[in-house]
Amino acid sequence: DPDMPFVPSIPEDQFILVEEGDPTVIPCRTSDPNAQVTLINSLDKAVFAFYDSKQGFIGNFPAGSYTCKTMVEGVEFKSDEFLIYILRATSQLPVEIEALKTVYKTGETIVVTCVVFDNEVVNLQWNYPGKVKEKGLIKLDDIKVPSQKLVYTLTIPEASVKDTGDYECTARHATKEVKENKEVVITVHDKGFVRLEPQFNPLEAVNLHEDKNFIVNVQ
């Protein structure tokens, strides 16, 4: 079709997600298999890569925007703009689980964090005692500086004794058969069982170079 040399692309084709180091396809296909097509980057510079009229340009491309152009009877046509996003993804899944503390009292807020390092292509699931009742809030922070890490935070407000148990996060690589599990045991007590009897005031003063002892009785 001389009036439509580039096959129209759907919006999903214009946003290309590719793992770091993997080849990809910029899908500017032509209605004329013999058309001479040039790939242009955001700096309006030609990019040299293998072209297949049924697929598009194939190669390892840096992140950025790309456009294809061709000439039909002396008239220049340009394709839609294609945006490439590079995702960091390692073959391994370094994962750590962290809890500010592992013993709580009824009514306190449980906070458990699962951190995935050096990977942006991850599916993560939590398993914990309150999951069946959909108790808990999950937040994701995508941190890129100084290094890539995904921080998943699970928060359980108003904890009860029933929230005692194993807290497990399972990270699965989105494109490879790799997964990693980490877990921590959380205990919730009905009430506190430690009593402190400090033998000093809330505010104490001390002279320079003076030693002062602070005694606490713990029952």
PDB file of C-alpha atoms in Angstrom:
ATOM      1  CA  ASP A   1       0.000   0.000   0.000  1.00  0.00           C
ATOM      2  CA  PRO A   2       1.933   3.092  -1.198  1.00  0.00           C
ATOM      3  CA  ASP A   3      -0.214   5.324   1.036  1.00  0.00           C
ATOM      4  CA  MET A   4       0.485   3.166   4.126  1.00  0.00           C
ATOM      5  CA  PRO A   5       4.008   1.725   3.761  1.00  0.00           C
ATOM      6  CA  PHE A   6       4.254   0.885   7.478  1.00  0.00           C
ATOM      7  CA  VAL A   7       1.788  -1.576   8.939  1.00  0.00           C
ATOM      8  CA  PRO A   8      -0.111   0.289  11.717  1.00  0.00           C
ATOM      9  CA  SER A   9       1.077  -0.724  15.178  1.00  0.00           C
ATOM     10  CA  ILE A  10      -1.052  -1.234  18.254  1.00  0.00           C
ATOM     11  CA  PRO A  11      -0.158   0.811  21.375  1.00  0.00           C
ATOM     12  CA  GLU A  12       1.191  -2.284  23.147  1.00  0.00           C
ATOM     13  CA  ASP A  13       3.827  -2.689  20.419  1.00  0.00           C
ATOM     14  CA  GLN A  14       5.133   0.829  20.879  1.00  0.00           C
ATOM     15  CA  PHE A  15       6.344   0.240  24.443  1.00  0.00           C
ATOM     16  CA  ILE A  16       9.108  -2.361  24.428  1.00  0.00           C
ATOM     17  CA  LEU A  17      10.359  -3.836  27.688  1.00  0.00           C
ATOM     18  CA  VAL A  18      13.626  -5.742  27.400  1.00  0.00           C
ATOM     19  CA  GLU A  19      15.938  -7.313  29.936  1.00  0.00           C
ATOM     20  CA  GLU A  20      19.418  -5.878  30.156  1.00  0.00           C
ATOM     21  CA  GLY A  21      21.694  -7.526  27.576  1.00  0.00           C
ATOM     22  CA  ASP A  22      18.898  -9.278  25.633  1.00  0.00           C
ATOM     23  CA  PRO A  23      18.165  -8.636  21.945  1.00  0.00           C
ATOM     24  CA  THR A  24      14.797  -7.197  20.987  1.00  0.00           C
ATOM     25  CA  VAL A  25      12.658  -6.310  17.977  1.00  0.00           C
ATOM     26  CA  ILE A  26      11.518  -2.831  16.974  1.00  0.00           C
ATOM     27  CA  PRO A  27       8.370  -3.905  15.087  1.00  0.00           C
ATOM     28  CA  CYS A  28       8.116  -1.412  12.239  1.00  0.00           C
ATOM     29  CA  ARG A  29       6.873  -3.757   9.508  1.00  0.00           C
ATOM     30  CA  THR A  30       6.289  -2.704   5.902  1.00  0.00           C
ATOM     31  CA  SER A  31       3.492  -3.492   3.465  1.00  0.00           C
ATOM     32  CA  ASP A  32       6.152  -3.740   0.732  1.00  0.00           C
ATOM     33  CA  PRO A  33       8.677  -6.501   1.548  1.00  0.00           C
ATOM     34  CA  ASN A  34      11.262  -4.829  -0.692  1.00  0.00           C
ATOM     35  CA  ALA A  35      11.059  -1.412   0.966  1.00  0.00           C
ATOM     36  CA  GLN A  36      14.329   0.142   2.081  1.00  0.00           C
ATOM     37  CA  VAL A  37      13.881   1.072   5.751  1.00  0.00           C
ATOM     38  CA  THR A  38      16.125   3.166   7.994  1.00  0.00           C
ATOM     39  CA  LEU A  39      16.058   3.149  11.798  1.00  0.00           C
ATOM     40  CA  ILE A  40      16.439   6.560  13.453  1.00  0.00           C
ATOM     41  CA  ASN A  41      17.135   7.224  17.144  1.00  0.00           C
ATOM     42  CA  SER A  42      16.035  10.193  19.271  1.00  0.00           C
ATOM     43  CA  LEU A  43      19.089  12.179  18.094  1.00  0.00           C
ATOM     44  CA  ASP A  44      17.917  11.751  14.479  1.00  0.00           C
ATOM     45  CA  LYS A  45      20.919   9.524  13.811  1.00  0.00           C
ATOM     46  CA  ALA A  46      20.713   6.347  11.715  1.00  0.00           C
ATOM     47  CA  VAL A  47      21.067   3.103  13.691  1.00  0.00           C
ATOM     48  CA  PHE A  48      22.482   0.102  11.851  1.00  0.00           C
ATOM     49  CA  ALA A  49      20.721  -3.192  12.601  1.00  0.00           C
ATOM     50  CA  PHE A  50      19.386  -6.263  10.810  1.00  0.00           C
ATOM     51  CA  TYR A  51      15.960  -5.665   9.227  1.00  0.00           C
ATOM     52  CA  ASP A  52      13.225  -8.197   8.481  1.00  0.00           C
ATOM     53  CA  SER A  53      10.115  -6.763   6.797  1.00  0.00           C
ATOM     54  CA  LYS A  54       7.910  -9.311   8.606  1.00  0.00           C
ATOM     55  CA  GLN A  55       9.303  -8.467  12.061  1.00  0.00           C
ATOM     56  CA  GLY A  56      11.216  -5.202  12.087  1.00  0.00           C
ATOM     57  CA  PHE A  57      14.696  -4.245  13.248  1.00  0.00           C
ATOM     58  CA  ILE A  58      16.412  -6.897  15.385  1.00  0.00           C
ATOM     59  CA  GLY A  59      19.335  -6.222  17.700  1.00  0.00           C
ATOM     60  CA  ASN A  60      20.583  -4.954  21.052  1.00  0.00           C
ATOM     61  CA  PHE A  61      19.386  -1.385  21.363  1.00  0.00           C
ATOM     62  CA  PRO A  62      19.994   1.162  24.153  1.00  0.00           C
ATOM     63  CA  ALA A  63      16.976   2.540  25.976  1.00  0.00           C
ATOM     64  CA  GLY A  64      15.290   5.431  24.197  1.00  0.00           C
ATOM     65  CA  SER A  65      12.899   6.319  21.383  1.00  0.00           C
ATOM     66  CA  TYR A  66      13.204   5.018  17.813  1.00  0.00           C
ATOM     67  CA  THR A  67      11.428   5.725  14.544  1.00  0.00           C
ATOM     68  CA  CYS A  68      11.592   3.990  11.176  1.00  0.00           C
ATOM     69  CA  LYS A  69      11.439   5.787   7.854  1.00  0.00           C
ATOM     70  CA  THR A  70      11.214   4.794   4.207  1.00  0.00           C
ATOM     71  CA  MET A  71      10.773   6.435   0.798  1.00  0.00           C
ATOM     72  CA  VAL A  72       7.857   5.663  -1.571  1.00  0.00           C
ATOM     73  CA  GLU A  73       7.979   7.343  -4.977  1.00  0.00           C
ATOM     74  CA  GLY A  74      10.087  10.166  -3.575  1.00  0.00           C
ATOM     75  CA  VAL A  75       7.866  10.736  -0.537  1.00  0.00           C
ATOM     76  CA  GLU A  76       9.260  10.059   2.956  1.00  0.00           C
ATOM     77  CA  PHE A  77       7.123   8.164   5.439  1.00  0.00           C
ATOM     78  CA  LYS A  78       7.791   7.667   9.124  1.00  0.00           C
ATOM     79  CA  SER A  79       6.501   4.943  11.405  1.00  0.00           C
ATOM     80  CA  ASP A  80       5.069   5.402  14.863  1.00  0.00           C
ATOM     81  CA  GLU A  81       7.553   6.104  17.645  1.00  0.00           C
ATOM     82  CA  PHE A  82       8.804   3.066  19.579  1.00  0.00           C
ATOM     83  CA  LEU A  83      10.057   3.417  23.161  1.00  0.00           C
ATOM     84  CA  ILE A  84      12.535   0.907  24.573  1.00  0.00           C
ATOM     85  CA  TYR A  85      12.852   0.462  28.336  1.00  0.00           C
ATOM     86  CA  ILE A  86      15.783  -1.557  29.692  1.00  0.00           C
ATOM     87  CA  LEU A  87      14.995  -3.624  32.784  1.00  0.00           C
ATOM     88  CA  ARG A  88      17.743  -4.898  35.042  1.00  0.00           C
ATOM     89  CA  ALA A  89      17.387  -8.640  35.545  1.00  0.00           C
ATOM     90  CA  THR A  90      20.029 -11.046  36.856  1.00  0.00           C
ATOM     91  CA  SER A  91      19.824 -14.828  36.520  1.00  0.00           C
ATOM     92  CA  GLN A  92      19.920 -15.158  40.301  1.00  0.00           C
ATOM     93  CA  LEU A  93      17.515 -13.625  42.820  1.00  0.00           C
ATOM     94  CA  PRO A  94      19.307 -12.151  45.837  1.00  0.00           C
ATOM     95  CA  VAL A  95      16.538 -11.741  48.444  1.00  0.00           C
ATOM     96  CA  GLU A  96      16.600 -10.680  52.087  1.00  0.00           C
ATOM     97  CA  ILE A  97      13.768 -10.560  54.625  1.00  0.00           C
ATOM     98  CA  GLU A  98      13.944  -8.136  57.528  1.00  0.00           C
ATOM     99  CA  ALA A  99      11.791  -7.541  60.614  1.00  0.00           C
ATOM    100  CA  LEU A 100      12.319  -4.626  62.986  1.00  0.00           C
ATOM    101  CA  LYS A 101      11.546  -7.095  65.785  1.00  0.00           C
ATOM    102  CA  THR A 102      10.126 -10.596  66.015  1.00  0.00           C
ATOM    103  CA  VAL A 103       8.191 -10.316  69.293  1.00  0.00           C
ATOM    104  CA  TYR A 104       5.125  -8.073  69.569  1.00  0.00           C
ATOM    105  CA  LYS A 105       2.296  -7.310  71.959  1.00  0.00           C
ATOM    106  CA  THR A 106      -1.395  -7.319  71.026  1.00  0.00           C
ATOM    107  CA  GLY A 107      -2.340  -4.030  69.367  1.00  0.00           C
ATOM    108  CA  GLU A 108       1.119  -3.241  68.010  1.00  0.00           C
ATOM    109  CA  THR A 109       1.923  -2.955  64.288  1.00  0.00           C
ATOM    110  CA  ILE A 110       3.940  -5.734  62.659  1.00  0.00           C
ATOM    111  CA  VAL A 111       6.329  -4.604  59.908  1.00  0.00           C
ATOM    112  CA  VAL A 112       8.204  -7.097  57.712  1.00  0.00           C
ATOM    113  CA  THR A 113      10.287  -6.115  54.688  1.00  0.00           C
ATOM    114  CA  CYS A 114      11.386  -8.273  51.756  1.00  0.00           C
ATOM    115  CA  VAL A 115      14.143  -6.826  49.545  1.00  0.00           C
ATOM    116  CA  VAL A 116      15.032  -8.058  46.038  1.00  0.00           C
ATOM    117  CA  PHE A 117      18.423  -6.852  44.796  1.00  0.00           C
ATOM    118  CA  ASP A 118      19.650  -6.141  41.242  1.00  0.00           C
ATOM    119  CA  ASN A 119      16.388  -7.155  39.572  1.00  0.00           C
ATOM    120  CA  GLU A 120      13.386  -5.312  38.175  1.00  0.00           C
ATOM    121  CA  VAL A 121      11.599  -8.310  36.629  1.00  0.00           C
ATOM    122  CA  VAL A 122      10.108 -10.016  39.672  1.00  0.00           C
ATOM    123  CA  ASN A 123       6.797 -11.392  40.891  1.00  0.00           C
ATOM    124  CA  LEU A 124       6.617 -11.461  44.682  1.00  0.00           C
ATOM    125  CA  GLN A 125       4.065 -13.158  46.932  1.00  0.00           C
ATOM    126  CA  TRP A 126       3.593 -13.056  50.686  1.00  0.00           C
ATOM    127  CA  ASN A 127       2.382 -15.906  52.879  1.00  0.00           C
ATOM    128  CA  TYR A 128       1.515 -15.127  56.501  1.00  0.00           C
ATOM    129  CA  PRO A 129      -1.144 -16.045  59.090  1.00  0.00           C
ATOM    130  CA  GLY A 130      -3.470 -13.130  58.291  1.00  0.00           C
ATOM    131  CA  LYS A 131      -3.405 -13.529  54.495  1.00  0.00           C
ATOM    132  CA  VAL A 132      -6.629 -15.579  54.369  1.00  0.00           C
ATOM    133  CA  LYS A 133      -8.529 -12.704  55.993  1.00  0.00           C
ATOM    134  CA  GLU A 134      -6.703 -10.215  53.735  1.00  0.00           C
ATOM    135  CA  LYS A 135      -5.206  -8.575  56.789  1.00  0.00           C
ATOM    136  CA  GLY A 136      -2.185  -6.499  55.938  1.00  0.00           C
ATOM    137  CA  LEU A 137      -0.998  -3.708  53.676  1.00  0.00           C
ATOM    138  CA  ILE A 138       1.714  -4.228  51.049  1.00  0.00           C
ATOM    139  CA  LYS A 139       3.803  -1.360  49.681  1.00  0.00           C
ATOM    140  CA  LEU A 140       6.480  -1.465  46.977  1.00  0.00           C
ATOM    141  CA  ASP A 141       9.393   0.965  46.713  1.00  0.00           C
ATOM    142  CA  ASP A 142      11.511   0.749  43.547  1.00  0.00           C
ATOM    143  CA  ILE A 143      14.935   2.136  44.491  1.00  0.00           C
ATOM    144  CA  LYS A 144      17.487   2.694  41.717  1.00  0.00           C
ATOM    145  CA  VAL A 145      20.222   4.740  43.432  1.00  0.00           C
ATOM    146  CA  PRO A 146      22.893   3.852  44.470  1.00  0.00           C
ATOM    147  CA  SER A 147      21.847   0.372  43.287  1.00  0.00           C
ATOM    148  CA  GLN A 148      18.706  -1.371  42.049  1.00  0.00           C
ATOM    149  CA  LYS A 149      16.470  -2.934  44.677  1.00  0.00           C
ATOM    150  CA  LEU A 150      12.763  -3.614  45.119  1.00  0.00           C
ATOM    151  CA  VAL A 151      11.575  -3.121  48.690  1.00  0.00           C
ATOM    152  CA  TYR A 152       8.284  -4.844  49.538  1.00  0.00           C
ATOM    153  CA  THR A 153       6.904  -3.850  52.961  1.00  0.00           C
ATOM    154  CA  LEU A 154       4.156  -5.847  54.673  1.00  0.00           C
ATOM    155  CA  THR A 155       2.366  -4.015  57.501  1.00  0.00           C
ATOM    156  CA  ILE A 156      -0.093  -5.691  59.898  1.00  0.00           C
ATOM    157  CA  PRO A 157      -1.879  -3.064  62.045  1.00  0.00           C
ATOM    158  CA  GLU A 158      -3.502  -3.964  65.383  1.00  0.00           C
ATOM    159  CA  ALA A 159      -1.733  -7.318  65.692  1.00  0.00           C
ATOM    160  CA  SER A 160      -3.349 -10.124  67.693  1.00  0.00           C
ATOM    161  CA  VAL A 161      -2.155 -13.483  68.990  1.00  0.00           C
ATOM    162  CA  LYS A 162      -3.579 -15.035  65.783  1.00  0.00           C
ATOM    163  CA  ASP A 163      -0.918 -13.173  63.796  1.00  0.00           C
ATOM    164  CA  THR A 164       1.786 -15.375  65.346  1.00  0.00           C
ATOM    165  CA  GLY A 165       3.506 -17.611  62.789  1.00  0.00           C
ATOM    166  CA  ASP A 166       5.744 -17.775  59.721  1.00  0.00           C
ATOM    167  CA  TYR A 167       6.029 -14.744  57.474  1.00  0.00           C
ATOM    168  CA  GLU A 168       7.363 -15.809  54.079  1.00  0.00           C
ATOM    169  CA  CYS A 169       8.081 -13.914  50.886  1.00  0.00           C
ATOM    170  CA  THR A 170       8.579 -15.775  47.605  1.00  0.00           C
ATOM    171  CA  ALA A 171      10.258 -13.952  44.715  1.00  0.00           C
ATOM    172  CA  ARG A 172       9.892 -15.420  41.227  1.00  0.00           C
ATOM    173  CA  HIS A 173      11.794 -14.291  38.166  1.00  0.00           C
ATOM    174  CA  ALA A 174       9.268 -13.065  35.598  1.00  0.00           C
ATOM    175  CA  THR A 175      11.001 -14.664  32.596  1.00  0.00           C
ATOM    176  CA  LYS A 176      13.197 -17.434  34.032  1.00  0.00           C
ATOM    177  CA  GLU A 177      12.414 -20.497  36.152  1.00  0.00           C
ATOM    178  CA  VAL A 178      14.098 -19.040  39.218  1.00  0.00           C
ATOM    179  CA  LYS A 179      12.574 -18.421  42.625  1.00  0.00           C
ATOM    180  CA  GLU A 180      13.790 -17.645  46.128  1.00  0.00           C
ATOM    181  CA  ASN A 181      12.033 -17.994  49.507  1.00  0.00           C
ATOM    182  CA  LYS A 182      12.824 -16.191  52.740  1.00  0.00           C
ATOM    183  CA  GLU A 183      10.939 -16.377  56.019  1.00  0.00           C
ATOM    184  CA  VAL A 184      10.938 -15.059  59.566  1.00  0.00           C
ATOM    185  CA  VAL A 185       8.957 -16.212  62.616  1.00  0.00           C
ATOM    186  CA  ILE A 186       6.842 -13.544  64.335  1.00  0.00           C
ATOM    187  CA  THR A 187       5.382 -14.029  67.834  1.00  0.00           C
ATOM    188  CA  VAL A 188       2.535 -11.908  69.231  1.00  0.00           C
ATOM    189  CA  HIS A 189       1.843 -12.041  72.989  1.00  0.00           C
ATOM    190  CA  ASP A 190      -1.478 -11.161  74.562  1.00  0.00           C
ATOM    191  CA  LYS A 191       0.228  -8.692  76.895  1.00  0.00           C
ATOM    192  CA  GLY A 192       3.664  -7.612  77.963  1.00  0.00           C
ATOM    193  CA  PHE A 193       5.501  -9.739  80.512  1.00  0.00           C
ATOM    194  CA  VAL A 194       8.533  -7.601  81.377  1.00  0.00           C
ATOM    195  CA  ARG A 195       8.397  -4.864  84.032  1.00  0.00           C
ATOM    196  CA  LEU A 196      11.115  -2.248  84.391  1.00  0.00           C
ATOM    197  CA  GLU A 197      11.787  -0.281  87.551  1.00  0.00           C
ATOM    198  CA  PRO A 198      14.334   2.448  86.748  1.00  0.00           C
ATOM    199  CA  GLN A 199      16.131   4.007  89.688  1.00  0.00           C
ATOM    200  CA  PHE A 200      16.748   7.362  88.015  1.00  0.00           C
ATOM    201  CA  ASN A 201      14.780  10.322  86.741  1.00  0.00           C
ATOM    202  CA  PRO A 202      13.601  10.868  83.142  1.00  0.00           C
ATOM    203  CA  LEU A 203      16.221  13.616  82.836  1.00  0.00           C
ATOM    204  CA  GLU A 204      19.629  13.337  84.512  1.00  0.00           C
ATOM    205  CA  ALA A 205      22.586  15.726  84.492  1.00  0.00           C
ATOM    206  CA  VAL A 206      26.239  14.779  84.766  1.00  0.00           C
ATOM    207  CA  ASN A 207      29.406  16.836  85.169  1.00  0.00           C
ATOM    208  CA  LEU A 208      32.248  16.646  82.668  1.00  0.00           C
ATOM    209  CA  HIS A 209      34.425  13.536  83.249  1.00  0.00           C
ATOM    210  CA  GLU A 210      32.044  12.302  85.971  1.00  0.00           C
ATOM    211  CA  ASP A 211      31.003   8.637  85.915  1.00  0.00           C
ATOM    212  CA  LYS A 212      27.398   7.931  86.691  1.00  0.00           C
ATOM    213  CA  ASN A 213      25.654   4.576  86.944  1.00  0.00           C
ATOM    214  CA  PHE A 214      22.084   3.960  85.865  1.00  0.00           C
ATOM    215  CA  ILE A 215      20.423   0.891  87.386  1.00  0.00           C
ATOM    216  CA  VAL A 216      17.310  -0.802  85.977  1.00  0.00           C
ATOM    217  CA  ASN A 217      15.547  -3.700  87.694  1.00  0.00           C
ATOM    218  CA  VAL A 218      13.930  -6.066  85.206  1.00  0.00           C
ATOM    219  CA  GLN A 219      11.211  -8.463  86.329  1.00  0.00           C
TER     220      GLN A 219
END
